[in-house]
């Protein structure tokens, strides 16, 4: 491709995950003249993206199946042929995982960039001619420096008379939220492009302008773009910790957090969004991105700033433990051998993703206390829950014979429950941790007689109708509701 050309004909996206798959599907859908190939080392993931049965796509997102159905095979391809796809591409997106480091320097805070570096090296090796490399993954500010350094080494004259290579690096972080990914991608609040090369920025902006209004395509320098992504997630998570802190205060003062949220959210300077109190934020990114911000602040000699953001995470963890503790306290101080129905394991509704879900910590705390958990989630597989809890499922207890030996011995267990009635049978409490629509529609008059009395509903998402729960003779705790 000529360096001054701004029309992209072929895209390769490395990483067919929650971001790479849906993002590229929407680009292919909206830009039928661009051939888009999403590559991944994970063969089973690619096979699932190619599955003829659209229910088997590896990511569950409302509307994704229709987008994939329109573009797949036409100009959207999923492949494990990483090298070939890079070689054929005018533009390569890097959309791989950037989890928190678990060992070594910066362990527990810094981002593990080994997959990003591997991609940069692979692009350096396989790209041909001029290639625009786009950071789509969320990255620590100044990562583009590393990517550029690796690519620049490949720009040196080639020993074997290969045609010269050249690269430009852009930052184009993704702001989609899971569960609304297609909506977010099709009508984003903004698209952010950071870079130094005007032609390359135009090339990427031209792609988005096929469906995004021009005024929503923001252009910044590389470092502002990288830092904006971390900051946006930190601000969003901070609002959740703020409202959860207020929720705790509401519970002891008789205030209602929903009323407080409405009252403060009507101030146009504050706004109504992201003020739902809950069991704490989950998801693969908020915690990891804030911890990364904390690490960067310390690295750049700003310990007070680091402490400020660290507290957003500290409060979130506290909220999860707090909910487990109050369940135990309400059930006469012990849950040992007691059956509890845990409704919702995904970190939010409309996704099968459980990464950092608050349900994981809360379930672990209750199992540690000896509880018997029937876990029900409309989209999360039992195998995933086993992995998250690092505990195999037990067989569901036999209703006739009462608590199992393990239960009587005080050992906490769990089992997957595919329906609500089975989950609540014999239970002392229902604990709602994800705001699935199904849980808003529960008929408590039908549920209450199946439970052991006195029975509780702990609604950590504020989804139930209090009068329906109380009217069914159940006790109720609702997050942030000081009146119940
Ligand atoms: P993911 O784990 O779902 O997907 C990443 C994929 O990259 C995996 O399938 C993995 O096999 C593949 N991969 C890793 N190294 C590879 C390599 N060298 N070659 C080929 N494939 C490789 O991750 P995700 O949720 O899509 O997140 C990707 C990035 O986007 C992260 O930086 C994340 O912070 C950011 N992000 C995520 C979301 C979200 O909602 N999940 C939203 C915005 C931004
Ligand atoms: C979040 C951001 O919203 C996206 O903009 C960003 O791109 C993404 O992280 C990312 O970088 O990965 P996501 O984690 O998918 O998206 O979902 P959110 O809707 O932000 O929810 C995150 C968590 O906060 C969930 O556990 C949710 O239940 C919780 N939450 C959200 C609340 O407890 N209260 C609220 O008011 C809103």
Coordinates of C-alpha atoms and ligand atoms in Angstrom, one line a residue:
X1 CA 0.0 0.0 0.0
X2 CA 1.2 3.5 -0.9
X3 CA 2.1 5.4 2.4
X4 CA -0.2 8.3 1.4
X5 CA -3.2 6.2 0.7
X6 CA -6.0 6.4 3.2
X7 CA -8.3 3.7 1.8
X8 CA -7.9 0.4 3.6
X9 CA -8.9 -2.8 1.7
X10 CA -7.8 -5.5 4.1
X11 CA -7.8 -5.7 7.8
X12 CA -6.4 -8.3 10.1
X13 CA -7.4 -8.3 13.8
X14 CA -5.3 -10.4 16.1
X15 CA -7.5 -11.7 19.0
X16 CA -11.0 -13.1 18.4
X17 CA -12.2 -12.4 21.9
X18 CA -15.0 -10.2 23.4
X19 CA -13.6 -7.1 21.7
X20 CA -12.0 -8.4 18.5
X21 CA -14.9 -10.6 17.4
X22 CA -17.8 -8.1 17.8
X23 CA -15.8 -5.0 16.8
X24 CA -14.6 -6.6 13.5
X25 CA -18.0 -8.0 12.8
X26 CA -19.5 -4.5 12.9
X27 CA -16.7 -3.0 10.8
X28 CA -17.2 -5.8 8.2
X29 CA -21.0 -5.3 8.3
X30 CA -20.7 -1.6 7.8
X31 CA -17.8 -1.6 5.3
X32 CA -18.6 -4.4 2.8
X33 CA -15.7 -3.4 0.6
X34 CA -13.1 -4.2 3.3
X35 CA -12.0 -7.8 3.8
X36 CA -11.7 -8.3 7.5
X37 CA -10.0 -11.4 9.0
X38 CA -10.0 -12.1 12.7
X39 CA -7.2 -14.4 13.8
X40 CA -6.5 -16.2 17.0
X41 CA -4.2 -18.9 18.3
X42 CA -7.1 -20.5 20.1
X43 CA -8.4 -23.0 17.5
X44 CA -11.6 -23.9 19.4
X45 CA -12.5 -20.2 19.6
X46 CA -12.1 -19.7 15.9
X47 CA -14.1 -22.9 15.2
X48 CA -16.9 -21.5 17.3
X49 CA -16.8 -18.2 15.4
X50 CA -17.1 -20.3 12.2
X51 CA -19.9 -22.5 13.6
X52 CA -22.9 -22.6 11.3
X53 CA -25.2 -22.6 14.3
X54 CA -25.1 -19.0 15.4
X55 CA -26.1 -20.0 18.9
X56 CA -22.6 -21.5 19.3
X57 CA -20.6 -18.2 18.8
X58 CA -18.0 -18.0 21.6
X59 CA -19.4 -14.6 22.7
X60 CA -23.0 -14.1 23.7
X61 CA -24.1 -10.5 22.8
X62 CA -27.6 -9.5 21.8
X63 CA -27.6 -8.8 18.0
X64 CA -24.2 -10.2 17.4
X65 CA -25.5 -13.3 15.6
X66 CA -27.3 -11.2 13.0
X67 CA -24.3 -9.0 12.3
X68 CA -22.1 -12.1 11.9
X69 CA -24.7 -13.8 9.8
X70 CA -24.7 -10.8 7.4
X71 CA -21.0 -10.5 7.0
X72 CA -19.4 -13.9 7.6
X73 CA -18.1 -15.5 4.5
X74 CA -18.7 -12.3 2.5
X75 CA -16.0 -10.0 3.9
X76 CA -15.7 -11.3 7.5
X77 CA -13.5 -14.3 8.1
X78 CA -12.2 -16.1 11.2
X79 CA -9.0 -18.0 10.9
X80 CA -6.0 -19.4 12.8
X81 CA -3.7 -18.4 9.9
X82 CA -2.1 -15.5 11.8
X83 CA 1.0 -15.0 9.6
X84 CA -0.8 -15.1 6.3
X85 CA -3.5 -12.7 7.5
X86 CA -1.0 -10.2 8.8
X87 CA 0.9 -10.4 5.5
X88 CA -2.2 -9.6 3.5
X89 CA -3.3 -6.7 5.7
X90 CA -3.1 -2.9 5.1
X91 CA -4.1 -2.5 8.8
X92 CA -3.6 -4.8 11.7
X93 CA -5.6 -4.4 15.0
X94 CA -4.1 -5.8 18.1
X95 CA -7.0 -6.9 20.3
X96 CA -5.4 -9.4 22.6
X97 CA -5.8 -9.9 26.4
X98 CA -3.9 -7.6 28.7
X99 CA -4.5 -9.1 32.2
X100 CA -2.9 -8.0 35.4
X101 CA 0.5 -9.5 36.0
X102 CA 0.5 -12.4 38.4
X103 CA 4.2 -12.6 39.1
X104 CA 7.4 -10.6 38.8
X105 CA 7.9 -6.8 38.7
X106 CA 4.5 -5.1 39.2
X107 CA 2.8 -8.3 40.1
X108 CA -0.9 -7.8 41.1
X109 CA -1.0 -4.3 39.5
X110 CA 0.8 -3.8 36.2
X111 CA -0.6 -5.1 32.9
X112 CA 0.9 -8.3 31.5
X113 CA 1.9 -7.1 28.0
X114 CA 3.5 -10.4 26.9
X115 CA 0.6 -11.0 24.3
X116 CA 0.8 -7.5 23.0
X117 CA 4.6 -7.8 22.6
X118 CA 4.2 -11.2 20.9
X119 CA 1.7 -9.6 18.4
X120 CA 4.1 -6.7 17.7
X121 CA 6.9 -9.1 17.0
X122 CA 4.6 -11.3 14.7
X123 CA 3.5 -8.2 12.8
X124 CA 7.2 -7.1 12.5
X125 CA 8.0 -10.5 11.0
X126 CA 5.1 -11.1 8.7
X127 CA 3.8 -7.7 7.5
X128 CA 4.6 -6.7 4.0
X129 CA 4.9 -3.2 2.6
X130 CA 3.3 -0.4 4.6
X131 CA 1.1 -1.5 7.6
X132 CA -0.9 0.6 10.0
X133 CA -0.8 -1.1 13.4
X134 CA -3.7 -0.2 15.7
X135 CA -3.7 -0.8 19.4
X136 CA -7.3 -1.9 20.2
X137 CA -6.4 -3.6 23.5
X138 CA -6.5 -1.4 26.6
X139 CA -2.8 -0.5 27.3
X140 CA -0.7 1.4 29.9
X141 CA 0.1 4.9 28.7
X142 CA 3.3 4.9 26.5
X143 CA 2.9 1.2 25.4
X144 CA 3.0 2.5 21.8
X145 CA 6.6 3.3 22.4
X146 CA 7.3 -0.4 22.9
X147 CA 5.3 -1.4 19.9
X148 CA 7.0 1.2 17.7
X149 CA 10.5 0.1 18.9
X150 CA 9.7 -3.5 17.9
X151 CA 8.3 -2.5 14.5
X152 CA 11.1 -0.1 13.8
X153 CA 13.7 -2.9 14.2
X154 CA 11.9 -4.6 11.3
X155 CA 12.1 -1.5 9.1
X156 CA 15.9 -1.9 8.8
X157 CA 17.0 -2.9 5.2
X158 CA 16.2 -6.6 4.7
X159 CA 19.2 -8.9 4.2
X160 CA 17.4 -11.2 1.7
X161 CA 16.3 -8.5 -0.7
X162 CA 12.8 -8.5 0.6
X163 CA 10.8 -5.3 -0.2
X164 CA 11.1 -2.7 2.6
X165 CA 8.5 -2.6 5.4
X166 CA 7.2 0.4 7.1
X167 CA 4.8 0.9 10.0
X168 CA 2.6 3.5 11.7
X169 CA 1.2 2.9 15.2
X170 CA -2.2 4.2 16.2
X171 CA -4.1 3.9 19.4
X172 CA -7.9 3.3 19.1
X173 CA -9.2 2.0 22.4
X174 CA -12.5 0.3 22.6
X175 CA -15.3 1.6 24.9
X176 CA -17.9 -1.1 24.3
X177 CA -19.6 -2.6 27.4
X178 CA -20.5 -6.3 27.4
X179 CA -24.2 -7.1 26.9
X180 CA -24.6 -3.9 24.8
X181 CA -21.5 -4.4 22.6
X182 CA -23.4 -4.2 19.3
X183 CA -25.4 -1.1 20.2
X184 CA -22.2 0.5 21.6
X185 CA -20.3 -0.3 18.4
X186 CA -23.1 0.8 16.0
X187 CA -23.8 4.1 17.8
X188 CA -20.7 4.9 19.9
X189 CA -20.6 8.0 22.1
X190 CA -17.2 8.6 20.5
X191 CA -14.4 6.9 18.6
X192 CA -11.0 7.8 19.8
X193 CA -7.9 7.7 17.5
X194 CA -4.5 8.7 18.9
X195 CA -1.5 9.0 16.6
X196 CA 1.2 11.1 15.0
X197 CA 0.6 10.3 11.3
X198 CA -2.2 12.2 9.8
X199 CA -2.6 9.8 6.8
X200 CA -2.9 6.8 9.0
X201 CA -5.4 8.6 11.3
X202 CA -7.5 9.5 8.2
X203 CA -7.4 5.9 7.0
X204 CA -8.8 4.7 10.3
X205 CA -11.3 7.6 10.6
X206 CA -12.5 6.8 7.1
X207 CA -13.5 3.3 8.2
X208 CA -15.5 4.5 11.1
X209 CA -17.1 7.4 9.2
X210 CA -19.0 4.8 7.2
X211 CA -21.5 4.8 10.1
X212 CA -20.2 7.1 12.9
X213 CA -20.8 10.9 12.6
X214 CA -17.6 12.8 11.9
X215 CA -17.9 15.0 15.0
X216 CA -17.8 11.8 17.2
X217 CA -14.5 10.7 15.8
X218 CA -11.9 12.3 18.2
X219 CA -8.3 12.7 17.3
X220 CA -5.6 13.0 20.0
X221 CA -1.9 12.3 20.5
X222 CA -1.0 8.7 21.2
X223 CA -0.5 9.1 24.9
X224 CA -3.8 11.0 25.5
X225 CA -5.6 8.2 23.7
X226 CA -4.0 5.4 25.7
X227 CA -4.5 7.3 29.0
X228 CA -8.1 8.3 28.2
X229 CA -9.1 4.6 28.1
X230 CA -7.7 3.9 31.5
X231 CA -9.2 7.1 32.9
X232 CA -12.6 6.4 31.5
X233 CA -12.8 3.0 33.1
X234 CA -11.4 4.5 36.4
X235 CA -14.1 7.2 36.4
X236 CA -16.9 4.7 35.7
X237 CA -15.7 2.4 38.4
X238 CA -15.3 5.3 40.8
X239 CA -19.0 6.1 40.4
X240 CA -20.0 2.6 41.3
X241 CA -17.8 2.6 44.4
X242 CA -19.2 6.0 45.3
X243 CA -22.8 4.9 45.1
X244 CA -22.0 1.6 46.9
X245 CA -20.4 3.6 49.7
X246 CA -23.6 5.7 49.9
X247 CA -25.7 2.5 49.8
X248 CA -24.0 1.3 53.0
X249 CA -24.8 4.6 54.7
X250 CA -28.4 4.4 53.5
X251 CA -28.8 1.0 55.1
X252 CA -27.9 2.3 58.5
X253 CA -29.7 5.6 58.3
X254 CA -33.1 4.7 56.8
X255 CA -32.4 6.4 53.5
X256 CA -32.9 4.6 50.1
X257 CA -30.1 4.6 47.7
X258 CA -32.4 4.5 44.7
X259 CA -34.0 7.7 45.9
X260 CA -30.6 9.3 46.6
X261 CA -29.3 8.2 43.2
X262 CA -32.3 9.8 41.5
X263 CA -32.0 12.9 43.5
X264 CA -28.3 13.4 42.7
X265 CA -28.5 12.1 39.2
X266 CA -30.9 14.7 38.1
X267 CA -28.2 17.3 38.6
X268 CA -27.0 17.6 35.0
X269 CA -23.4 17.9 36.2
X270 CA -23.7 14.5 37.8
X271 CA -26.1 12.7 35.4
X272 CA -28.2 9.6 36.0
X273 CA -26.0 6.8 34.6
X274 CA -23.8 4.4 36.5
X275 CA -25.5 5.1 39.8
X276 CA -26.9 1.6 40.5
X277 CA -25.8 0.3 43.8
X278 CA -24.9 -3.4 43.6
X279 CA -22.7 -6.2 44.8
X280 CA -19.6 -4.3 43.4
X281 CA -18.4 -4.0 39.9
X282 CA -17.1 -7.0 38.1
X283 CA -15.9 -7.6 34.5
X284 CA -12.5 -8.2 33.1
X285 CA -11.5 -4.6 32.9
X286 CA -12.4 -2.2 35.7
X287 CA -10.3 -3.7 38.4
X288 CA -7.4 -4.5 36.1
X289 CA -7.4 -1.1 34.5
X290 CA -7.5 0.8 37.8
X291 CA -4.7 -1.4 39.2
X292 CA -2.8 -0.6 36.2
X293 CA -3.4 3.1 36.7
X294 CA -2.3 2.7 40.3
X295 CA 0.9 1.1 39.2
X296 CA 1.6 3.8 36.6
X297 CA 1.1 6.5 39.2
X298 CA 3.5 4.9 41.6
X299 CA 6.0 4.3 38.8
X300 CA 5.8 8.0 37.8
X301 CA 6.3 9.1 41.5
X302 CA 2.7 10.0 42.3
X303 CA 1.9 7.9 45.4
X304 CA -1.1 10.1 46.5
X305 CA -2.7 9.8 43.2
X306 CA -2.1 6.0 43.3
X307 CA -3.7 5.8 46.8
X308 CA -6.7 7.7 45.6
X309 CA -7.5 5.3 42.8
X310 CA -6.6 2.2 44.8
X311 CA -9.4 3.1 47.2
X312 CA -12.0 2.6 44.4
X313 CA -10.9 -1.1 44.2
X314 CA -10.6 -1.4 48.0
X315 CA -14.2 -0.3 48.5
X316 CA -15.4 -2.7 45.8
X317 CA -13.8 -5.7 47.4
X318 CA -15.2 -4.5 50.8
X319 CA -18.7 -4.4 49.3
X320 CA -18.5 -8.0 48.2
X321 CA -17.3 -9.3 51.6
X322 CA -19.9 -7.0 53.2
X323 CA -22.8 -8.7 51.4
X324 CA -21.5 -12.2 52.3
X325 CA -21.2 -11.2 55.9
X326 CA -24.6 -9.7 56.2
X327 CA -26.2 -12.9 54.7
X328 CA -24.5 -14.9 57.4
X329 CA -25.5 -12.4 60.1
X330 CA -29.1 -12.4 59.0
X331 CA -29.3 -16.2 59.0
X332 CA -28.8 -16.3 62.8
X333 CA -25.0 -16.0 62.5
X334 CA -24.3 -19.2 60.6
X335 CA -24.9 -20.7 57.1
X336 CA -23.1 -23.9 57.8
X337 CA -25.2 -26.7 56.3
X338 CA -27.8 -24.3 55.1
X339 CA -29.1 -24.2 51.5
X340 CA -28.9 -20.9 49.7
X341 CA -30.1 -20.2 46.2
X342 CA -27.6 -17.9 44.4
X343 CA -29.3 -16.2 41.4
X344 CA -26.9 -14.9 38.8
X345 CA -23.2 -15.6 38.3
X346 CA -22.4 -13.4 35.3
X347 CA -20.8 -10.1 36.2
X348 CA -23.8 -8.3 34.7
X349 CA -27.0 -9.2 32.8
X350 CA -27.0 -10.2 29.1
X351 CA -23.6 -11.8 29.1
X352 CA -22.1 -15.2 29.8
X353 CA -18.9 -13.6 31.1
X354 CA -18.0 -14.2 34.7
X355 CA -14.6 -12.6 34.8
X356 CA -14.1 -10.8 38.2
X357 CA -17.9 -11.3 38.8
X358 CA -18.8 -10.3 42.4
X359 CA -20.7 -13.6 42.6
X360 CA -17.3 -15.4 42.7
X361 CA -16.0 -13.7 45.8
X362 CA -19.4 -13.8 47.5
X363 CA -19.9 -17.5 46.7
X364 CA -16.4 -18.3 48.0
X365 CA -17.1 -16.4 51.2
X366 CA -20.3 -18.3 51.8
X367 CA -18.8 -21.7 50.9
X368 CA -16.0 -20.9 53.3
X369 CA -18.7 -20.5 55.9
X370 CA -20.1 -24.0 55.1
X371 CA -23.1 -23.0 52.9
X372 CA -24.7 -25.3 50.4
X373 CA -25.2 -23.1 47.3
X374 CA -27.6 -23.9 44.4
X375 CA -26.2 -21.6 41.7
X376 CA -28.5 -20.6 38.9
X377 CA -27.6 -18.4 35.9
X378 CA -29.4 -18.4 32.6
X379 CA -26.2 -18.1 30.5
X380 CA -23.2 -19.4 32.6
X381 CA -22.2 -23.0 32.2
X382 CA -21.5 -25.2 35.3
X383 CA -17.9 -25.8 34.0
X384 CA -17.2 -22.1 34.2
X385 CA -18.5 -21.8 37.7
X386 CA -16.2 -24.8 38.7
X387 CA -13.2 -22.9 37.3
X388 CA -14.1 -19.7 39.0
X389 CA -14.8 -21.2 42.4
X390 CA -11.9 -23.7 42.0
X391 CA -14.3 -26.2 43.4
X392 CA -16.0 -29.1 41.7
X393 CA -19.8 -29.1 41.8
X394 CA -21.4 -31.6 44.3
X395 CA -24.5 -33.6 43.3
X396 CA -27.7 -31.8 44.2
X397 CA -28.8 -32.9 47.7
X398 CA -31.6 -35.4 47.9
X399 CA -34.6 -33.6 49.2
X400 CA -35.9 -36.7 51.0
X401 CA -32.8 -37.6 52.9
X402 CA -31.9 -34.0 54.0
X403 CA -28.4 -32.5 54.3
X404 CA -25.5 -34.5 52.9
X405 CA -22.7 -35.8 55.1
X406 CA -20.4 -33.1 53.8
X407 CA -23.0 -30.5 54.7
X408 CA -23.4 -31.8 58.2
X409 CA -19.7 -31.9 58.5
X410 CA -19.6 -28.2 57.8
X411 CA -18.1 -28.4 54.4
X412 CA -19.4 -25.8 51.9
X413 CA -20.5 -27.1 48.5
X414 CA -22.3 -25.9 45.4
X415 CA -24.3 -27.4 42.6
X416 CA -25.6 -25.9 39.3
X417 CA -29.4 -25.5 39.1
X418 CA -31.1 -25.1 35.8
X419 CA -34.3 -23.7 37.1
X420 CA -35.5 -21.4 39.8
X421 CA -37.9 -23.8 41.6
X422 CA -35.2 -26.5 42.0
X423 CA -32.8 -23.9 43.3
X424 CA -35.0 -22.6 46.0
X425 CA -36.4 -25.9 47.3
X426 CA -35.5 -26.2 50.9
X427 CA -33.4 -23.0 50.8
X428 CA -33.2 -20.6 53.7
X429 CA -32.4 -17.7 51.4
X430 CA -32.3 -16.4 47.8
X431 CA -29.4 -14.2 47.0
X432 CA -29.7 -12.1 43.7
X433 CA -26.3 -11.1 42.3
X434 CA -27.0 -10.4 38.6
X435 CA -29.8 -8.3 37.3
X436 CA -31.2 -10.8 34.8
X437 CA -34.7 -9.9 33.6
X438 CA -36.0 -13.3 34.8
X439 CA -35.2 -12.4 38.4
X440 CA -37.4 -9.2 38.1
X441 CA -40.3 -11.5 37.1
X442 CA -40.1 -14.1 39.9
X443 CA -43.5 -15.0 41.3
X444 CA -42.6 -14.9 45.0
X445 CA -46.0 -16.3 46.0
X446 CA -45.0 -19.5 44.2
X447 CA -41.4 -19.5 45.5
X448 CA -42.0 -18.8 49.2
X449 CA -43.8 -22.2 50.0
X450 CA -40.8 -24.1 48.5
X451 CA -38.4 -22.5 51.0
X452 CA -37.6 -23.3 54.6
X453 CA -39.0 -20.7 56.9
X454 CA -38.1 -18.2 58.0
X455 CA -36.7 -17.5 54.6
X456 CA -34.9 -14.4 53.2
X457 CA -34.4 -12.7 49.9
X458 CA -31.2 -10.8 49.7
X459 CA -31.5 -8.5 46.6
X460 CA -28.0 -7.1 45.8
X461 CA -29.3 -5.6 42.5
X462 CA -32.5 -4.0 43.7
X463 CA -34.5 -5.9 41.1
X464 CA -37.4 -7.3 43.2
X465 CA -40.7 -5.6 44.1
X466 CA -40.4 -5.3 47.9
X467 CA -44.2 -5.5 48.4
X468 CA -44.3 -8.8 46.4
X469 CA -41.5 -10.4 48.4
X470 CA -42.8 -9.2 51.8
X471 CA -46.4 -10.0 50.8
X472 CA -45.2 -13.6 50.2
X473 CA -44.1 -13.8 53.8
X474 CA -40.4 -13.6 53.1
X475 CA -37.9 -11.4 54.8
X476 CA -36.1 -8.9 52.5
X477 CA -32.7 -7.1 52.4
X478 CA -32.2 -4.8 49.4
X479 CA -28.9 -3.1 48.7
X480 CA -29.0 0.5 50.0
X481 CA -32.5 0.3 51.3
X482 CA -32.6 1.4 54.9
X483 CA -36.3 0.9 55.1
X484 CA -36.4 -2.9 54.8
Ligands
LIG1 P1 -10.2 -12.0 25.4 O1 -9.3 -12.7 26.3 O2 -11.7 -12.3 25.2 O3 -9.6 -12.2 23.9 C1 -8.2 -12.1 23.6 C2 -7.9 -13.1 22.5 O4 -6.6 -12.9 22.1 C3 -7.9 -14.6 23.0 O5 -8.8 -15.4 22.3 C4 -6.4 -15.1 22.8 O6 -6.4 -16.4 22.4 C5 -6.0 -14.1 21.7 N1 -4.5 -14.0 21.6 C6 -3.7 -13.7 22.6 N2 -2.4 -13.6 22.1 C7 -2.5 -13.9 20.8 C8 -1.5 -14.0 19.7 N3 -0.2 -13.7 20.0 N4 -2.0 -14.3 18.5 C9 -3.3 -14.5 18.3 N5 -4.2 -14.5 19.2 C10 -3.8 -14.1 20.5 O7 -10.0 -10.5 25.6 P2 -11.0 -9.3 25.4 O8 -12.1 -9.2 26.4 O9 -11.4 -9.3 23.9 O10 -10.1 -8.0 25.6 C11 -9.1 -7.7 24.7 C12 -8.6 -6.3 25.1 O11 -9.6 -5.3 25.0 C13 -8.1 -6.2 26.5 O12 -7.0 -5.3 26.5 C14 -9.2 -5.5 27.2 O13 -8.8 -4.7 28.3 C15 -9.8 -4.6 26.2 N6 -11.2 -4.3 26.3 C16 -12.1 -5.3 26.7 C17 -13.5 -5.0 26.8 C18 -14.5 -6.1 27.2 O14 -15.6 -5.7 27.3 N7 -14.1 -7.3 27.3 C19 -13.9 -3.7 26.4 C20 -13.0 -2.8 26.1 C21 -11.7 -3.1 26.0
LIG2 C1 -16.9 -1.4 31.1 C2 -17.2 0.0 30.5 O1 -18.5 0.3 30.7 C3 -16.9 0.0 29.0 O2 -17.0 1.4 28.6 C4 -15.4 -0.5 28.8 O3 -15.1 -0.5 27.4 C5 -15.3 -1.9 29.4 O4 -15.6 -1.8 30.8 C6 -13.9 -2.4 29.3 O5 -12.9 -1.6 29.1 O6 -13.8 -3.6 29.4 P1 -18.3 -3.7 31.1 O7 -17.3 -4.1 32.1 O8 -18.5 -4.6 30.0 O9 -17.8 -2.3 30.4 O10 -19.7 -3.5 31.7 P2 -20.3 -2.3 32.6 O11 -21.7 -2.1 32.2 O12 -19.4 -1.1 32.7 O13 -20.4 -3.0 34.0 C7 -19.2 -3.2 34.8 C8 -19.6 -3.7 36.2 O14 -20.2 -2.6 36.9 C9 -20.7 -4.7 36.2 O15 -20.4 -5.7 37.2 C10 -22.0 -4.0 36.5 O16 -23.0 -4.8 37.1 C11 -21.4 -2.9 37.5 N1 -22.3 -1.7 37.5 C12 -22.5 -0.9 36.4 C13 -22.9 -1.4 38.7 O17 -22.7 -2.1 39.8 N2 -23.6 -0.3 38.8 C14 -23.9 0.6 37.7 O18 -24.6 1.6 37.9 C15 -23.2 0.2 36.5

